[in-house]
């Protein structure tokens, strides 16, 4: 993905999650990992283009970032669940089934 190697903590957390997924028997293959990586890259690029919040103290900025990281991760999980449910319903309604 040509991501900056300066994100060691995030990379270490990703490695831990991949190890956990492998232990569960859910490790993604390279094609699957790349689908998710490309989606994450698009979101990250979009977020970097957003205007920064103004007139925030350091403490309020930290709270804004923490809430944003949590809120948007939850939003993405729920959005993915809706998309997966819709795809499953469409597949079930397909004349091929």
N, CA, C and O atoms as a MOPAC input file, in Angstrom:
PM7 MOZYME 1SCF
protein

 N      0.81800 1    -1.20300 1     0.00000 1
 C      0.00000 1     0.00000 1     0.00000 1
 C      0.85500 1     1.25800 1     0.00000 1
 O      0.32600 1     2.35500 1    -0.17600 1
 N      2.14500 1     1.12800 1     0.19000 1
 C      3.03800 1     2.28000 1     0.24400 1
 C      2.66100 1     3.24900 1     1.36100 1
 O      2.78300 1     4.46400 1     1.20100 1
 N      2.20500 1     2.71400 1     2.48600 1
 C      1.88900 1     3.54800 1     3.63300 1
 C      3.16800 1     3.91000 1     4.35500 1
 O      4.16400 1     3.19100 1     4.28100 1
 N      3.13300 1     5.02400 1     5.05100 1
 C      4.28500 1     5.53900 1     5.78000 1
 C      4.69700 1     4.55000 1     6.86500 1
 O      3.86000 1     4.12500 1     7.66100 1
 N      5.97000 1     4.17800 1     6.90500 1
 C      6.41800 1     3.24200 1     7.93700 1
 C      6.46300 1     3.85800 1     9.32600 1
 O      6.79800 1     3.16400 1    10.28600 1
 N      6.13800 1     5.13200 1     9.46500 1
 C      6.17100 1     5.79000 1    10.76500 1
 C      4.99600 1     5.45200 1    11.65800 1
 O      4.90300 1     5.97500 1    12.76800 1
 N      4.10900 1     4.60600 1    11.21200 1
 C      2.92700 1     4.24500 1    11.99500 1
 C      3.11500 1     2.88200 1    12.66000 1
 O      2.26800 1     1.99800 1    12.53400 1
 N      4.23600 1     2.72200 1    13.37000 1
 C      4.57500 1     1.41500 1    13.94300 1
 C      3.53300 1     0.90700 1    14.93500 1
 O      3.22800 1    -0.28600 1    14.94400 1
 N      2.98000 1     1.79000 1    15.77300 1
 C      1.98900 1     1.34900 1    16.75700 1
 C      0.74400 1     0.79900 1    16.06900 1
 O      0.20900 1    -0.23600 1    16.46700 1
 N      0.29300 1     1.49400 1    15.04400 1
 C     -0.88600 1     1.03000 1    14.31500 1
 C     -0.58800 1    -0.27800 1    13.58500 1
 O     -1.43600 1    -1.16800 1    13.53000 1
 N      0.59900 1    -0.39000 1    13.03300 1
 C      0.98600 1    -1.61800 1    12.33900 1
 C      1.08200 1    -2.78600 1    13.31900 1
 O      0.66700 1    -3.90000 1    13.00200 1
 N      1.62300 1    -2.53300 1    14.49800 1
 C      1.71000 1    -3.58000 1    15.52300 1
 C      0.31700 1    -4.03200 1    15.94300 1
 O      0.08300 1    -5.22900 1    16.11200 1
 N     -0.60700 1    -3.09600 1    16.11300 1
 C     -1.98500 1    -3.44800 1    16.47500 1
 C     -2.64300 1    -4.26100 1    15.36400 1
 O     -3.39400 1    -5.19800 1    15.63500 1
 N     -2.36200 1    -3.90300 1    14.12300 1
 C     -2.88800 1    -4.66100 1    12.98800 1
 C     -2.33100 1    -6.07600 1    12.98700 1
 O     -3.06700 1    -7.03200 1    12.74300 1
 N     -1.05400 1    -6.21700 1    13.25400 1
 C     -0.44400 1    -7.55400 1    13.32300 1
 C     -1.10500 1    -8.40700 1    14.41000 1
 O     -1.35800 1    -9.59300 1    14.20300 1
 N     -1.38100 1    -7.80600 1    15.55800 1
 C     -2.04500 1    -8.52600 1    16.64600 1
 C     -3.43100 1    -8.98500 1    16.20700 1
 O     -3.83500 1   -10.11700 1    16.47200 1
 N     -4.15300 1    -8.09300 1    15.53200 1
 C     -5.50200 1    -8.45100 1    15.06400 1
 C     -5.44300 1    -9.56500 1    14.02500 1
 O     -6.27100 1   -10.47600 1    14.04800 1
 N     -4.48200 1    -9.50500 1    13.12300 1
 C     -4.34300 1   -10.57000 1    12.12100 1
 C     -3.98100 1   -11.89900 1    12.77000 1
 O     -4.45300 1   -12.95200 1    12.34000 1
 N     -3.14600 1   -11.85500 1    13.80300 1
 C     -2.82400 1   -13.07900 1    14.54800 1
 C     -4.07400 1   -13.65200 1    15.21200 1
 O     -4.30300 1   -14.86100 1    15.18500 1
 N     -4.87500 1   -12.77700 1    15.80500 1
 C     -6.11800 1   -13.21200 1    16.44900 1
 C     -7.06400 1   -13.83400 1    15.41100 1
 O     -7.66600 1   -14.87900 1    15.65600 1
 N     -7.18400 1   -13.18600 1    14.26400 1
 C     -8.05200 1   -13.71200 1    13.20300 1
 C     -7.54800 1   -15.06100 1    12.70800 1
 O     -8.34500 1   -15.95700 1    12.43000 1
 N     -6.23800 1   -15.21400 1    12.59600 1
 C     -5.66200 1   -16.48900 1    12.17100 1
 C     -5.96800 1   -17.57300 1    13.19700 1
 O     -6.29900 1   -18.69900 1    12.82700 1
 N     -5.85900 1   -17.24400 1    14.47900 1
 C     -6.15400 1   -18.20000 1    15.53900 1
 C     -7.61100 1   -18.64900 1    15.46900 1
 O     -7.92500 1   -19.80300 1    15.76100 1
 N     -8.50600 1   -17.72800 1    15.07900 1
 C     -9.92800 1   -18.04300 1    14.92300 1
 C    -10.21800 1   -18.76900 1    13.61300 1
 O    -11.33600 1   -19.23700 1    13.39500 1
 N     -9.21200 1   -18.86500 1    12.73800 1
 C     -9.42200 1   -19.47000 1    11.42700 1
 C    -10.04500 1   -18.52300 1    10.42500 1
 O    -10.66900 1   -18.95600 1     9.45600 1
 N     -9.87500 1   -17.22100 1    10.65600 1
 C    -10.49100 1   -16.19900 1     9.80300 1
 C     -9.48900 1   -15.29900 1     9.09300 1
 O     -9.86700 1   -14.24700 1     8.57700 1
 N     -8.22900 1   -15.68700 1     9.05800 1
 C     -7.21000 1   -14.81500 1     8.45300 1
 C     -7.55600 1   -14.54500 1     6.99500 1
 O     -7.84100 1   -15.47400 1     6.23900 1
 N     -7.53300 1   -13.28100 1     6.60200 1
 C     -7.84900 1   -12.96600 1     5.21000 1
 C     -6.71500 1   -13.37700 1     4.27500 1
 O     -5.54200 1   -13.30600 1     4.63900 1
 N     -7.07600 1   -13.80700 1     3.06800 1
 C     -6.04500 1   -14.03800 1     2.06400 1
 C     -5.62500 1   -12.66800 1     1.51200 1
 O     -6.22300 1   -11.65000 1     1.86200 1
 N     -4.62100 1   -12.64300 1     0.66900 1
 C     -4.09300 1   -11.36700 1     0.18400 1
 C     -5.13800 1   -10.56300 1    -0.57900 1
 O     -5.22100 1    -9.34700 1    -0.41100 1
 N     -5.93100 1   -11.21600 1    -1.40900 1
 C     -6.95900 1   -10.50500 1    -2.18800 1
 C     -7.96000 1    -9.81300 1    -1.25900 1
 O     -8.32200 1    -8.65600 1    -1.47400 1
 N     -8.39900 1   -10.53000 1    -0.23000 1
 C     -9.35100 1    -9.95600 1     0.72500 1
 C     -8.70800 1    -8.81300 1     1.50400 1
 O     -9.31500 1    -7.75600 1     1.67600 1
 N     -7.48000 1    -9.02600 1     1.97300 1
 C     -6.78500 1    -7.98100 1     2.72100 1
 C     -6.63400 1    -6.71800 1     1.87900 1
 O     -6.76300 1    -5.60700 1     2.39400 1
 N     -6.36400 1    -6.88100 1     0.60600 1
 C     -6.20000 1    -5.71500 1    -0.27000 1
 C     -7.50900 1    -4.97000 1    -0.49400 1
 O     -7.50200 1    -3.74500 1    -0.61100 1
 N     -8.62700 1    -5.67700 1    -0.55700 1
 C     -9.92600 1    -5.00300 1    -0.68700 1
 C    -10.13500 1    -4.08000 1     0.51300 1
 O    -10.50000 1    -2.91500 1     0.36100 1
 N     -9.89600 1    -4.62400 1     1.71200 1
 C    -10.05400 1    -3.82100 1     2.92600 1
 C     -9.01500 1    -2.70600 1     2.99800 1
 O     -9.33800 1    -1.59000 1     3.40500 1
 N     -7.78600 1    -2.98700 1     2.61500 1
 C     -6.72900 1    -1.97700 1     2.65800 1
 C     -7.02300 1    -0.82000 1     1.71300 1
 O     -6.81700 1     0.34200 1     2.06400 1
 N     -7.50000 1    -1.13500 1     0.52400 1
 C     -7.83400 1    -0.06500 1    -0.42400 1
 C     -8.99000 1     0.78700 1     0.10200 1
 O     -8.97400 1     2.00900 1    -0.04200 1
 N     -9.98800 1     0.15000 1     0.70900 1
 C    -11.10000 1     0.90700 1     1.28900 1
 C    -10.60200 1     1.80900 1     2.41500 1
 O    -10.99200 1     2.97400 1     2.49700 1
 N     -9.73700 1     1.27300 1     3.28400 1
 C     -9.17800 1     2.06600 1     4.38300 1
 C     -8.35200 1     3.22900 1     3.84700 1
 O     -8.40300 1     4.33200 1     4.39200 1
 N     -7.60000 1     2.99200 1     2.79400 1
 C     -6.78800 1     4.03800 1     2.19300 1
 C     -7.65900 1     5.15700 1     1.63300 1
 O     -7.33100 1     6.33500 1     1.78000 1
 N     -8.76100 1     4.79400 1     0.99600 1
 C     -9.67500 1     5.81500 1     0.46200 1
 C    -10.27100 1     6.65900 1     1.57800 1
 O    -10.36200 1     7.88000 1     1.44900 1
 N    -10.67800 1     6.02600 1     2.67000 1
 C    -11.23200 1     6.76500 1     3.80400 1
 C    -10.17300 1     7.68800 1     4.39600 1
 O    -10.45500 1     8.85100 1     4.68300 1
 N     -8.95900 1     7.18000 1     4.58000 1
 C     -7.88300 1     8.00000 1     5.15000 1
 C     -7.57900 1     9.20800 1     4.26500 1
 O     -7.39000 1    10.31400 1     4.77200 1
 N     -7.53100 1     9.00600 1     2.96100 1
 C     -7.27000 1    10.12000 1     2.04700 1
 C     -8.40000 1    11.15300 1     2.10800 1
 O     -8.14100 1    12.35700 1     2.10000 1
 N     -9.64700 1    10.68800 1     2.16900 1
 C    -10.79700 1    11.59000 1     2.28400 1
 C    -10.69700 1    12.41800 1     3.56600 1
 O    -10.90000 1    13.63200 1     3.54900 1
 N    -10.38000 1    11.74600 1     4.68300 1
 C    -10.30700 1    12.44700 1     5.95800 1
 C     -9.19300 1    13.48700 1     5.97800 1
 O     -9.33800 1    14.52300 1     6.62600 1
 N     -8.08900 1    13.23700 1     5.28800 1
 C     -6.99000 1    14.19600 1     5.25900 1
 C     -7.36900 1    15.46200 1     4.50400 1
 O     -6.73500 1    16.50200 1     4.68200 1
 N     -8.39400 1    15.38600 1     3.66700 1
 C     -8.82600 1    16.55300 1     2.90300 1
 C     -9.90300 1    17.36400 1     3.61600 1
 O    -10.28300 1    18.43400 1     3.14000 1
 N    -10.39900 1    16.87200 1     4.74900 1
 C    -11.41100 1    17.61000 1     5.50300 1
 C    -10.77900 1    18.81800 1     6.17400 1
 O     -9.61700 1    18.76500 1     6.57800 1
 N    -11.53100 1    19.91100 1     6.30000 1
 C    -10.96800 1    21.06900 1     7.00300 1
 C    -10.81200 1    20.75300 1     8.48900 1
 O    -11.65300 1    20.06900 1     9.07300 1
 N     -9.74100 1    21.24800 1     9.09600 1
 C     -9.53200 1    20.97700 1    10.52700 1
 C    -10.54200 1    21.75000 1    11.37200 1
 O    -10.98400 1    22.82800 1    10.97500 1
 N    -10.91100 1    21.20500 1    12.53600 1
 C    -11.80700 1    21.95800 1    13.42600 1
 C    -11.08200 1    23.19300 1    13.95500 1
 O     -9.87300 1    23.16200 1    14.18600 1
 N    -11.81900 1    24.26400 1    14.14100 1
 C    -11.21700 1    25.53000 1    14.58200 1
 C    -11.55100 1    25.81700 1    16.04000 1
 O    -12.52800 1    25.30300 1    16.58600 1
 N    -10.72900 1    26.63800 1    16.64800 1
 C    -10.94000 1    27.13600 1    18.00700 1
 C    -11.08100 1    26.02700 1    19.04100 1
 O    -11.89700 1    26.13100 1    19.95700 1
 N    -10.30200 1    24.98100 1    18.90400 1
 C    -10.32800 1    23.90900 1    19.88700 1
 C     -9.07100 1    23.96700 1    20.74700 1
 O     -7.96100 1    24.15700 1    20.25100 1
 N     -9.27900 1    23.79800 1    22.05100 1
 C     -8.12500 1    23.67600 1    22.93900 1
 C     -7.51000 1    22.29900 1    22.70600 1
 O     -8.10500 1    21.44900 1    22.04300 1
 N     -6.32900 1    22.08800 1    23.24700 1
 C     -5.66200 1    20.80000 1    23.08800 1
 C     -6.51900 1    19.65700 1    23.65300 1
 O     -6.62100 1    18.59500 1    23.03900 1
 N     -7.12900 1    19.87700 1    24.81300 1
 C     -7.97400 1    18.86300 1    25.43900 1
 C     -9.21500 1    18.56600 1    24.62600 1
 O     -9.59400 1    17.40700 1    24.46100 1
 N     -9.85700 1    19.62100 1    24.11200 1
 C    -11.06800 1    19.41700 1    23.30200 1
 C    -10.72800 1    18.75400 1    21.97700 1
 O    -11.52000 1    17.97200 1    21.45200 1
 N     -9.54800 1    19.06300 1    21.42900 1
 C     -9.11000 1    18.41800 1    20.20100 1
 C     -8.88500 1    16.92200 1    20.44000 1
 O     -9.27400 1    16.09700 1    19.61300 1
 N     -8.26300 1    16.57400 1    21.56000 1
 C     -8.04000 1    15.15700 1    21.89100 1
 C     -9.37000 1    14.43100 1    22.03000 1
 O     -9.51400 1    13.30900 1    21.54300 1
 N    -10.33900 1    15.05000 1    22.68600 1
 C    -11.66400 1    14.45500 1    22.84200 1
 C    -12.34800 1    14.30800 1    21.48600 1
 O    -12.97800 1    13.28600 1    21.21700 1
 N    -12.22800 1    15.32200 1    20.63400 1
 C    -12.80600 1    15.29600 1    19.28900 1
 C    -12.23100 1    14.12400 1    18.48500 1
 O    -12.97000 1    13.39600 1    17.82200 1
 N    -10.91100 1    13.95000 1    18.54900 1
 C    -10.25300 1    12.86600 1    17.80800 1
 C    -10.67600 1    11.51000 1    18.35800 1
 O    -10.98200 1    10.59800 1    17.59000 1
 N    -10.69600 1    11.37000 1    19.67900 1
 C    -11.07600 1    10.08900 1    20.28500 1
 C    -12.51600 1     9.72800 1    19.93200 1
 O    -12.79100 1     8.59400 1    19.54100 1
 N    -13.42000 1    10.66800 1    20.06600 1
 C    -14.82600 1    10.40000 1    19.72800 1
 C    -14.97600 1    10.10900 1    18.24300 1
 O    -15.74600 1     9.23300 1    17.84800 1
 N    -14.24400 1    10.84200 1    17.43000 1
 C    -14.32100 1    10.61900 1    15.98700 1
 C    -13.81600 1     9.24000 1    15.60400 1
 O    -14.44200 1     8.54800 1    14.80100 1
 N    -12.68200 1     8.83700 1    16.17700 1
 C    -12.12700 1     7.51700 1    15.86700 1
 C    -13.09800 1     6.42600 1    16.29200 1
 O    -13.33800 1     5.48400 1    15.53600 1
 N    -13.66100 1     6.54000 1    17.49800 1
 C    -14.60600 1     5.53000 1    17.96900 1
 C    -15.89800 1     5.58100 1    17.15700 1
 O    -16.37700 1     4.55500 1    16.67400 1
 N    -16.45200 1     6.77200 1    17.01200 1
 C    -17.73200 1     6.91400 1    16.31700 1
 C    -17.68100 1     6.43600 1    14.87500 1
 O    -18.57700 1     5.72800 1    14.41600 1
 N    -16.63800 1     6.82000 1    14.16800 1
 C    -16.55300 1     6.42300 1    12.76000 1
 C    -16.20300 1     4.95200 1    12.59400 1
 O    -16.57500 1     4.34700 1    11.58900 1
 N    -15.49300 1     4.35900 1    13.55900 1
 C    -15.25000 1     2.91400 1    13.45500 1
 C    -16.56500 1     2.16300 1    13.66500 1
 O    -16.83400 1     1.17100 1    12.98800 1
 N    -17.38500 1     2.64200 1    14.60900 1
 C    -18.70700 1     2.03300 1    14.81800 1
 C    -19.59900 1     2.23800 1    13.59000 1
 O    -20.30900 1     1.32400 1    13.16900 1
 N    -19.55400 1     3.43800 1    13.02600 1
 C    -20.31600 1     3.74800 1    11.81600 1
 C    -19.92800 1     2.80300 1    10.68600 1
 O    -20.79600 1     2.27500 1     9.99100 1
 N    -18.62800 1     2.58900 1    10.49800 1
 C    -18.16400 1     1.70300 1     9.43400 1
 C    -18.63500 1     0.27500 1     9.67600 1
 O    -19.06300 1    -0.39700 1     8.73700 1
 N    -18.56400 1    -0.20000 1    10.91400 1
 C    -19.03300 1    -1.55400 1    11.21500 1
 C    -20.51600 1    -1.70300 1    10.90600 1
 O    -20.92800 1    -2.70400 1    10.32200 1
 N    -21.32000 1    -0.72000 1    11.29100 1
 C    -22.76800 1    -0.79000 1    11.04200 1
 C    -23.06100 1    -0.68700 1     9.54100 1
 O    -23.93400 1    -1.38300 1     9.02200 1
 N    -22.33300 1     0.17600 1     8.86400 1
 C    -22.50100 1     0.33200 1     7.42500 1
 C    -22.16800 1    -0.96600 1     6.70200 1
 O    -22.87800 1    -1.36800 1     5.78100 1
 N    -21.09200 1    -1.61700 1     7.11800 1
 C    -20.70700 1    -2.89200 1     6.53300 1
 C    -21.77700 1    -3.94800 1     6.79600 1
 O    -22.08600 1    -4.74400 1     5.91000 1
 N    -22.34300 1    -3.96600 1     7.99800 1
 C    -23.40300 1    -4.93000 1     8.31200 1
 C    -24.62800 1    -4.72400 1     7.41100 1
 O    -25.22000 1    -5.69400 1     6.93800 1
 N    -25.00300 1    -3.47500 1     7.17600 1
 C    -26.13100 1    -3.18700 1     6.29200 1
 C    -25.81700 1    -3.65000 1     4.86700 1
 O    -26.65400 1    -4.27300 1     4.21300 1
 N    -24.61000 1    -3.34200 1     4.39300 1
 C    -24.21800 1    -3.73700 1     3.03600 1
 C    -24.18100 1    -5.25200 1     2.88900 1
 O    -24.62900 1    -5.79000 1     1.87600 1
 N    -23.64200 1    -5.95100 1     3.90600 1
 C    -23.58800 1    -7.40900 1     3.85200 1
 C    -24.99100 1    -8.01300 1     3.87800 1
 O    -25.27700 1    -8.95000 1     3.13200 1
 N    -25.86400 1    -7.48400 1     4.73100 1
 C    -27.23800 1    -7.97100 1     4.79100 1
 C    -27.96300 1    -7.76400 1     3.48000 1
 O    -28.69200 1    -8.64400 1     3.02000 1
 N    -27.76900 1    -6.61100 1     2.87900 1
 C    -28.38800 1    -6.32200 1     1.59100 1
 C    -27.87600 1    -7.26400 1     0.50600 1
 O    -28.65600 1    -7.77500 1    -0.29800 1
 N    -26.56400 1    -7.49200 1     0.48700 1
 C    -25.98100 1    -8.39700 1    -0.51000 1
 C    -26.50800 1    -9.81700 1    -0.32100 1
 O    -26.78700 1   -10.51300 1    -1.29700 1
 N    -26.64500 1   -10.25100 1     0.94300 1
 C    -27.15600 1   -11.60100 1     1.21300 1
 C    -28.60700 1   -11.74000 1     0.76700 1
 O    -28.99100 1   -12.76500 1     0.20500 1
 N    -29.40600 1   -10.71800 1     1.01600 1
 C    -30.81300 1   -10.75200 1     0.58500 1
 C    -30.91000 1   -10.75600 1    -0.94500 1
 O    -31.72200 1   -11.48100 1    -1.52100 1
 N    -30.08900 1    -9.95400 1    -1.58100 1
 C    -30.07900 1    -9.94100 1    -3.04600 1
 C    -29.67300 1   -11.27400 1    -3.61100 1
 O    -30.24800 1   -11.73200 1    -4.59800 1
 N    -28.67900 1   -11.91400 1    -2.99500 1
 C    -28.22900 1   -13.23100 1    -3.45400 1
 C    -29.32600 1   -14.27500 1    -3.25700 1
 O    -29.52500 1   -15.14100 1    -4.10900 1
 N    -30.03900 1   -14.18800 1    -2.12600 1
 C    -31.11600 1   -15.14300 1    -1.83900 1
 C    -32.27800 1   -14.99000 1    -2.81400 1
 O    -32.96500 1   -15.96300 1    -3.12500 1
 N    -32.49400 1   -13.77500 1    -3.29000 1
 C    -33.59500 1   -13.50200 1    -4.23400 1
 C    -33.21000 1   -13.76300 1    -5.67200 1
 O    -34.05600 1   -13.72300 1    -6.56500 1
 N    -31.92900 1   -14.03300 1    -5.90200 1
 C    -31.44200 1   -14.25400 1    -7.26200 1
 C    -32.09900 1   -15.49600 1    -7.84000 1
 O    -32.26800 1   -16.49300 1    -7.13800 1
 N    -32.47700 1   -15.44500 1    -9.13300 1
 C    -33.10100 1   -16.61500 1    -9.75400 1
 C    -32.17100 1   -17.81600 1    -9.83500 1
 O    -32.63800 1   -18.92900 1   -10.07700 1
 N    -30.86200 1   -17.62500 1    -9.63800 1
 C    -29.91300 1   -18.73500 1    -9.67900 1
 C    -30.00500 1   -19.61100 1    -8.43800 1
 O    -29.48500 1   -20.72700 1    -8.43600 1
 N    -30.66300 1   -19.12300 1    -7.36800 1
 C    -30.73900 1   -19.87800 1    -6.10300 1
 C    -31.99100 1   -20.70000 1    -6.02500 1
 O    -32.21400 1   -21.39400 1    -5.03300 1

